[in-house]
Coordinates of C-alpha atoms in Angstrom, one line a residue:
M1 CA 0.0 0.0 0.0
S2 CA 1.4 3.4 -1.0
D3 CA 2.1 5.9 1.8
R4 CA 1.9 8.8 -0.6
R5 CA -0.9 11.3 0.2
K6 CA -3.8 11.2 -2.2
L7 CA -4.3 14.4 -4.1
L8 CA -7.3 15.3 -6.2
L9 CA -6.8 18.1 -8.8
I10 CA -10.3 19.3 -9.8
V11 CA -10.9 21.4 -12.9
P12 CA -14.0 21.7 -15.1
T13 CA -12.3 20.8 -18.4
L14 CA -8.9 20.3 -19.9
H15 CA -9.4 22.8 -22.7
Q16 CA -6.5 24.9 -23.7
G17 CA -6.2 27.6 -21.0
G18 CA -4.1 28.8 -18.1
Q19 CA -5.7 26.9 -15.2
E20 CA -5.9 23.7 -17.2
R21 CA -2.3 23.9 -18.1
V22 CA -1.4 24.4 -14.4
V23 CA -3.4 21.3 -13.5
V24 CA -1.7 19.1 -16.1
R25 CA 1.8 20.4 -15.1
S26 CA 1.0 19.9 -11.4
A27 CA -0.1 16.4 -12.0
R28 CA 3.1 15.4 -13.7
L29 CA 5.3 17.4 -11.3
L30 CA 3.8 16.0 -8.1
A31 CA 3.3 12.4 -9.3
D32 CA 6.4 11.1 -7.6
E33 CA 5.4 12.3 -4.1
Y34 CA 1.6 12.3 -4.3
D35 CA -1.0 9.8 -5.6
V36 CA -2.6 12.3 -8.1
T37 CA -6.0 12.0 -9.7
I38 CA -7.4 14.7 -12.0
V39 CA -11.1 15.1 -11.8
I40 CA -13.0 16.9 -14.7
F41 CA -16.6 17.5 -15.4
D42 CA -16.4 17.2 -19.2
D43 CA -13.8 15.4 -21.3
S44 CA -14.6 17.0 -24.7
D45 CA -11.9 19.0 -26.5
I46 CA -8.9 18.1 -24.3
G47 CA -6.1 20.4 -25.3
Y48 CA -3.1 18.9 -23.5
D49 CA -1.1 15.7 -23.5
T50 CA -2.7 13.6 -20.7
D51 CA -0.9 10.4 -21.5
G52 CA -0.1 8.5 -18.3
L53 CA -2.3 10.7 -16.1
N54 CA -5.1 9.3 -14.0
I55 CA -8.2 11.2 -15.0
V56 CA -11.8 10.8 -13.8
N57 CA -14.6 12.3 -15.8
L58 CA -17.7 13.1 -13.9
N59 CA -19.5 13.6 -17.2
V60 CA -21.6 16.6 -16.3
P61 CA -20.9 19.2 -19.1
S62 CA -21.7 22.8 -18.6
A63 CA -25.1 24.3 -19.3
S64 CA -26.1 27.7 -20.6
L65 CA -29.5 28.3 -18.8
S66 CA -29.4 29.3 -15.2
L67 CA -31.7 26.6 -14.0
F68 CA -29.7 23.9 -15.6
K69 CA -26.5 25.4 -14.2
L70 CA -27.9 25.0 -10.7
I71 CA -28.9 21.4 -11.5
N72 CA -25.4 20.8 -12.8
V73 CA -23.8 22.0 -9.6
C74 CA -26.0 19.6 -7.6
R75 CA -25.2 16.7 -10.0
R76 CA -21.5 17.4 -9.8
M77 CA -21.6 17.7 -6.1
V78 CA -23.4 14.3 -5.7
K79 CA -20.9 12.6 -8.0
M80 CA -18.0 14.3 -6.3
R81 CA -19.1 13.1 -2.9
R82 CA -19.3 9.6 -4.2
L83 CA -15.9 9.8 -5.7
K84 CA -14.3 11.2 -2.6
A85 CA -16.0 8.5 -0.5
G86 CA -14.3 5.9 -2.6
L87 CA -10.9 7.5 -3.1
R88 CA -10.6 9.1 0.4
P89 CA -8.3 11.9 -0.8
D90 CA -6.0 13.7 1.7
I91 CA -6.2 16.9 -0.3
S92 CA -8.8 18.1 -2.8
Y93 CA -7.5 21.1 -4.7
S94 CA -9.8 22.8 -7.2
Q95 CA -9.2 25.3 -10.0
G96 CA -11.8 27.7 -11.2
G97 CA -15.1 29.0 -9.8
T98 CA -17.4 26.1 -10.5
A99 CA -14.9 23.5 -9.4
N100 CA -14.3 25.5 -6.2
I101 CA -18.0 25.5 -5.4
V102 CA -18.3 21.7 -6.0
N103 CA -15.2 21.0 -4.0
C104 CA -16.4 23.0 -1.0
L105 CA -20.0 21.6 -1.1
S106 CA -18.6 18.0 -1.2
S107 CA -15.9 18.5 1.4
S108 CA -15.5 16.2 4.4
P109 CA -13.6 16.4 7.7
S110 CA -11.2 13.7 6.5
E111 CA -9.7 15.8 3.7
K112 CA -8.0 19.1 3.3
T113 CA -10.1 21.2 0.9
W114 CA -8.1 23.8 -1.1
T115 CA -9.8 26.3 -3.5
S116 CA -7.9 28.6 -5.8
I117 CA -8.3 32.2 -7.0
R118 CA -6.7 32.5 -10.4
C119 CA -8.0 35.9 -11.6
F120 CA -8.1 39.3 -9.9
F121 CA -11.7 39.6 -11.3
D122 CA -12.8 36.8 -9.0
V123 CA -11.8 38.8 -5.9
S124 CA -15.0 40.8 -6.2
D125 CA -17.3 37.7 -6.1
A126 CA -18.1 38.0 -2.4
T127 CA -20.6 35.1 -2.3
K128 CA -18.0 32.6 -3.6
I129 CA -15.2 34.0 -1.4
R130 CA -17.3 33.7 1.7
L131 CA -18.1 30.1 0.8
Y132 CA -14.4 29.4 0.3
K133 CA -13.6 31.1 3.6
K134 CA -16.2 29.0 5.4
R135 CA -15.7 25.6 3.8
A136 CA -12.1 25.5 2.6
D137 CA -9.0 24.8 4.6
L138 CA -6.9 27.0 2.3
I139 CA -7.6 29.6 -0.3
V140 CA -4.6 29.4 -2.8
C141 CA -3.9 32.5 -4.8
C142 CA -1.8 32.6 -7.9
A143 CA -0.4 36.1 -7.1
H144 CA 0.4 37.9 -3.9
D145 CA -1.7 40.9 -4.9
I146 CA -4.7 38.6 -5.0
E147 CA -3.9 37.1 -1.6
T148 CA -3.6 40.6 -0.2
Q149 CA -7.0 41.6 -1.5
I150 CA -8.6 38.4 -0.2
R151 CA -7.1 39.1 3.3
D152 CA -8.0 42.8 3.4
R153 CA -11.5 42.6 1.9
Y154 CA -12.8 39.4 3.6
H155 CA -10.6 39.2 6.7
A156 CA -9.5 35.7 5.6
D157 CA -6.5 34.2 7.3
K158 CA -6.3 30.8 5.6
T159 CA -4.7 32.0 2.4
A160 CA -1.5 31.4 0.6
T161 CA 0.3 32.4 -2.7
L162 CA 1.4 29.6 -5.0
Y163 CA 2.8 30.9 -8.3
N164 CA 2.3 28.9 -11.5
P165 CA 5.0 26.5 -12.5
Y166 CA 7.2 26.7 -15.6
D167 CA 9.9 24.5 -17.0
C168 CA 12.2 27.0 -18.7
D169 CA 14.5 24.3 -20.1
E170 CA 11.5 22.6 -21.7
I171 CA 10.2 25.9 -23.1
V172 CA 13.7 26.6 -24.7
A173 CA 13.8 23.0 -26.0
D174 CA 10.3 23.2 -27.5
S175 CA 11.2 26.5 -29.2
G176 CA 13.8 24.7 -31.2
Q177 CA 11.3 22.0 -32.5
G178 CA 11.1 23.2 -36.1
D179 CA 10.1 26.5 -37.7
P180 CA 6.7 28.2 -37.4
D181 CA 4.0 26.9 -39.7
I182 CA 3.2 30.5 -40.7
D183 CA 6.0 32.3 -42.5
L184 CA 7.8 34.8 -40.4
P185 CA 10.5 36.2 -42.8
E186 CA 13.8 37.5 -41.6
T187 CA 13.8 40.6 -43.8
D188 CA 11.2 42.8 -45.4
R189 CA 10.9 43.9 -49.1
L190 CA 13.5 46.6 -48.5
G191 CA 16.0 44.1 -47.0
R192 CA 15.6 45.5 -43.5
H193 CA 15.8 43.0 -40.6
I194 CA 12.2 42.4 -39.3
R195 CA 11.7 43.0 -35.6
Y196 CA 8.9 40.9 -34.2
I197 CA 6.8 42.0 -31.2
M198 CA 4.9 39.0 -29.8
A199 CA 1.6 38.8 -27.9
M200 CA -0.3 35.7 -26.8
G201 CA -3.8 35.3 -25.6
R202 CA -7.3 34.4 -26.8
D203 CA -9.7 36.8 -28.5
D204 CA -11.1 38.3 -25.2
D205 CA -11.9 41.8 -24.3
H206 CA -9.8 41.6 -21.2
K207 CA -6.7 41.4 -23.4
M208 CA -7.7 44.9 -24.8
Y209 CA -6.0 44.3 -28.1
W210 CA -7.6 47.4 -29.5
H211 CA -5.1 49.4 -27.5
M212 CA -2.2 47.3 -28.7
L213 CA -3.1 47.7 -32.3
K214 CA -3.5 51.5 -32.1
A215 CA -0.2 51.9 -30.3
F216 CA 1.4 49.5 -32.8
K217 CA 0.3 51.7 -35.7
L218 CA 2.3 54.6 -34.1
I219 CA 5.3 52.3 -33.6
Q220 CA 5.1 51.2 -37.2
V221 CA 5.3 54.8 -38.5
V222 CA 8.6 55.3 -36.7
I223 CA 10.1 51.7 -37.0
P224 CA 8.5 50.3 -40.2
E225 CA 10.4 47.1 -39.9
T226 CA 8.4 46.0 -36.8
R227 CA 5.7 43.3 -37.0
L228 CA 3.2 42.3 -34.5
V229 CA 2.4 38.6 -34.0
I230 CA -0.7 37.6 -32.0
L231 CA -1.0 34.0 -30.9
G232 CA -4.3 32.7 -29.5
A233 CA -7.6 31.1 -30.0
G234 CA -10.6 33.0 -31.5
E235 CA -11.8 34.6 -34.7
F236 CA -10.3 38.1 -34.1
E237 CA -12.7 39.4 -36.8
S238 CA -13.2 42.8 -35.2
Y239 CA -9.5 43.2 -34.9
K240 CA -8.9 42.2 -38.5
R241 CA -11.3 44.9 -39.6
M242 CA -9.4 47.3 -37.4
I243 CA -6.0 46.5 -38.9
R244 CA -7.5 47.0 -42.4
G245 CA -8.6 50.5 -41.2
L246 CA -5.1 51.1 -39.8
G247 CA -3.4 50.0 -42.9
L248 CA -1.6 47.1 -41.1
D249 CA -2.8 44.2 -43.2
D250 CA 0.8 43.0 -43.8
E251 CA 2.2 44.0 -40.5
V252 CA -0.1 42.2 -38.0
I253 CA -0.1 38.4 -38.1
F254 CA -2.7 36.2 -36.3
T255 CA -1.5 32.6 -35.9
G256 CA -4.5 31.1 -34.2
P257 CA -3.9 28.6 -31.3
Q258 CA -0.7 26.7 -31.4
S259 CA 0.2 23.5 -29.7
N260 CA 3.8 24.7 -29.6
P261 CA 3.7 28.5 -29.4
F262 CA 7.4 28.7 -28.4
K263 CA 8.8 28.1 -31.9
Y264 CA 6.9 31.4 -32.8
L265 CA 7.9 33.3 -29.6
K266 CA 11.6 32.5 -30.2
R267 CA 11.5 34.8 -33.2
G268 CA 10.4 37.8 -31.1
E269 CA 12.3 40.5 -29.3
V270 CA 9.5 41.8 -27.1
M271 CA 6.6 40.1 -25.2
W272 CA 3.8 42.6 -25.0
M273 CA 0.7 42.7 -22.9
T274 CA -2.1 45.3 -22.7
S275 CA -4.5 43.4 -20.5
R276 CA -7.2 44.9 -18.3
I277 CA -6.9 42.1 -15.8
E278 CA -5.0 38.9 -15.3
G279 CA -4.2 36.4 -12.6
F280 CA -0.7 35.3 -13.1
P281 CA 0.0 35.7 -16.8
N282 CA 1.5 32.5 -18.2
A283 CA 2.3 34.1 -21.6
L284 CA 4.4 36.8 -20.0
V285 CA 6.7 34.3 -18.1
E286 CA 6.9 31.9 -21.0
G287 CA 8.1 34.7 -23.3
M288 CA 10.6 35.8 -20.6
A289 CA 11.9 32.2 -20.4
L290 CA 13.0 32.7 -24.1
G291 CA 14.6 36.0 -23.3
L292 CA 11.9 38.2 -24.8
V293 CA 11.8 41.6 -23.2
P294 CA 8.5 41.9 -21.3
V295 CA 6.4 45.0 -21.6
S296 CA 3.1 45.0 -19.8
T297 CA 0.4 47.3 -18.5
N298 CA 0.2 47.5 -14.7
C299 CA -3.0 45.4 -14.6
P300 CA -4.2 43.5 -11.6
S301 CA -2.6 41.2 -11.0
G302 CA 0.8 39.5 -11.8
P303 CA 2.9 41.9 -14.0
A304 CA 4.0 44.2 -11.1
E305 CA 5.1 41.1 -9.1
I306 CA 6.9 39.5 -12.1
L307 CA 8.7 42.6 -13.5
T308 CA 9.7 44.4 -10.3
D309 CA 11.4 43.4 -7.0
G310 CA 8.7 43.7 -4.3
G311 CA 6.3 45.7 -6.4
S312 CA 2.5 45.5 -6.3
V313 CA -0.3 46.8 -8.4
E314 CA -1.0 49.5 -5.8
S315 CA 2.6 50.7 -5.3
C316 CA 3.2 50.9 -9.1
A317 CA -0.2 52.7 -9.6
E318 CA 0.9 55.3 -7.0
A319 CA 4.2 55.7 -8.9
F320 CA 2.4 56.4 -12.1
E321 CA 0.2 59.0 -10.3
Q322 CA 3.3 60.8 -9.3
M323 CA 4.4 60.9 -12.9
E324 CA 1.3 62.8 -13.9
G325 CA 2.2 66.2 -15.3
N326 CA 5.7 65.2 -16.3
D327 CA 6.8 65.4 -19.9
D328 CA 8.9 62.3 -19.4
L329 CA 7.6 58.9 -20.8
K330 CA 5.3 57.2 -18.3
A331 CA 6.8 53.8 -17.6
I332 CA 8.4 51.9 -14.7
Y333 CA 11.6 50.3 -15.7
G334 CA 11.6 47.4 -13.3
E335 CA 14.5 45.0 -12.6
Y336 CA 13.1 42.4 -15.1
G337 CA 10.9 44.3 -17.5
V338 CA 8.9 47.4 -18.3
L339 CA 5.5 48.4 -16.8
T340 CA 3.2 50.9 -18.5
P341 CA 0.1 52.5 -17.0
A342 CA -3.2 50.7 -17.0
M343 CA -5.3 51.5 -20.0
T344 CA -8.9 52.7 -20.2
Y345 CA -11.3 49.8 -20.0
D346 CA -13.9 50.9 -22.5
R347 CA -13.9 48.8 -25.7
D348 CA -13.1 51.2 -28.5
M349 CA -12.8 49.7 -32.0
D350 CA -12.7 53.1 -33.8
F351 CA -9.3 52.8 -35.5
A352 CA -9.1 56.5 -35.9
H353 CA -9.6 57.3 -32.2
I354 CA -6.0 57.4 -31.0
T355 CA -5.4 59.0 -27.7
E356 CA -2.6 60.2 -25.4
E357 CA -2.3 56.8 -23.7
H358 CA -1.6 55.2 -27.1
F359 CA 1.1 57.8 -27.9
N360 CA 2.7 57.2 -24.5
L361 CA 2.7 53.4 -24.9
A362 CA 4.1 53.7 -28.4
E363 CA 6.9 56.1 -27.3
V364 CA 7.9 53.7 -24.5
M365 CA 8.1 50.9 -27.0
V366 CA 10.0 52.9 -29.6
E367 CA 12.5 54.1 -26.9
L368 CA 13.0 50.5 -25.8
L369 CA 13.5 49.1 -29.3
R370 CA 16.0 51.9 -30.1
D371 CA 18.1 51.2 -27.1
P372 CA 20.1 48.0 -27.7
E373 CA 21.9 48.2 -24.3
K374 CA 18.6 48.2 -22.5
M375 CA 17.2 45.5 -24.7
N376 CA 20.2 43.3 -24.0
R377 CA 20.0 43.9 -20.2
Y378 CA 16.3 43.0 -20.1
H379 CA 16.9 40.0 -22.4
E380 CA 19.2 38.5 -19.7
A381 CA 17.3 39.7 -16.7
A382 CA 13.9 38.4 -18.0
A383 CA 15.3 34.9 -18.8
K384 CA 16.9 34.7 -15.3
R385 CA 13.7 36.0 -13.6
A386 CA 11.5 33.3 -15.3
R387 CA 13.5 30.6 -13.5
D388 CA 12.2 32.0 -10.2
F389 CA 8.9 30.4 -11.1
G390 CA 10.4 27.0 -12.0
Y391 CA 9.2 23.5 -11.1
D392 CA 11.5 23.1 -8.1
E393 CA 10.3 26.3 -6.6
Y394 CA 6.7 25.2 -7.2
H395 CA 7.2 21.8 -5.7
T396 CA 8.9 23.2 -2.6
R397 CA 6.2 25.7 -2.0
F398 CA 3.4 23.1 -2.6
D399 CA 5.1 20.9 0.0
E400 CA 5.2 23.8 2.5
L401 CA 1.5 24.4 2.1
V402 CA 0.7 20.7 2.7
K403 CA 2.9 20.7 5.8
G404 CA 1.2 23.9 7.0
S405 CA -2.3 22.5 6.5
Y406 CA -1.5 19.4 8.6
A407 CA 0.4 21.5 11.2
Q408 CA -2.8 23.3 11.9
D409 CA -4.3 20.0 13.1
T410 CA -1.4 19.5 15.5
V411 CA -1.8 23.0 16.9
S412 CA -5.6 22.7 17.2
H413 CA -5.2 19.5 19.2

């Protein structure tokens, strides 16, 4: 009989996405020390290699109508209770709002129930957070800024930060597995070396690509040999119309979702994010692992923690406020990358409506691209920083949280 603790990793699906990727990575990373089972609600459209992993499908797919959503929660809870009764897990760790709810409602005194908060947006869902606070043994946050907000807003004390895990060596190795399927030429028609700026994320308003495209138009005027490559799932139809209006048909490339995005990213110089909100942005760290220079808006949460030493969304926002009225470019040049101010949230697809924030963002990018010394320094610093979020660090922190959970029982008794 194995003396390894039994760990359930609960996630609604294994579609391509950040939390799904973390679950698959965690299952492989922790398999030597823990008896790991992944529990999903729907096994359609699995986007990751799950060969060799122990997966249980509860077979209760999502529903669109509110009534059926409620029924689904009840069905999932009943099935999860039965599964837990049979497996008798030591730790049940869920990812995502619906999985967290089912995990909490099916919890038992014999297990440690962990829920996760993976997006800053979820901090404002008071009903769910109060459920987690009441029924979970630990609320695991993917960024320290999120944990701070949970503690301050809800007076929660059973919280912890666990950053996402990355295998930088594997990312580098994958980047060398052939050339991109879409042609990314080395030079343009005038023989100039093309400089690729990379962005990665699905077609989602939270990514605020309209800001990126407008700023890129201004960059292109000054540095015409730049190209913008956007990797991610979705149609991007409204953005394709925008680039036609901006006259960027040949300068912006949409690759669609890629099973190996790293062979594209390796061609880039800058990893660019203009998000409204994040959790802990995988794309940013993965680009950094390949030495791309990271430039990101100071969105909640993640970038401030990643690109600066000891920085937070609030401290960096205060720094930007102090820059108001200065003629200097508004940017924070962190130890590991460049932070730019948060952008306005309103979706604005009018390609002709270019504002001061777009000019500032473009000027920061142009200044950076024209400074080879700064680019080289950030190239090295970013690659080194990415390794702070490696597998060993994740495993060590996970073990600390497990020991802490069981230490509470010792103290209480």
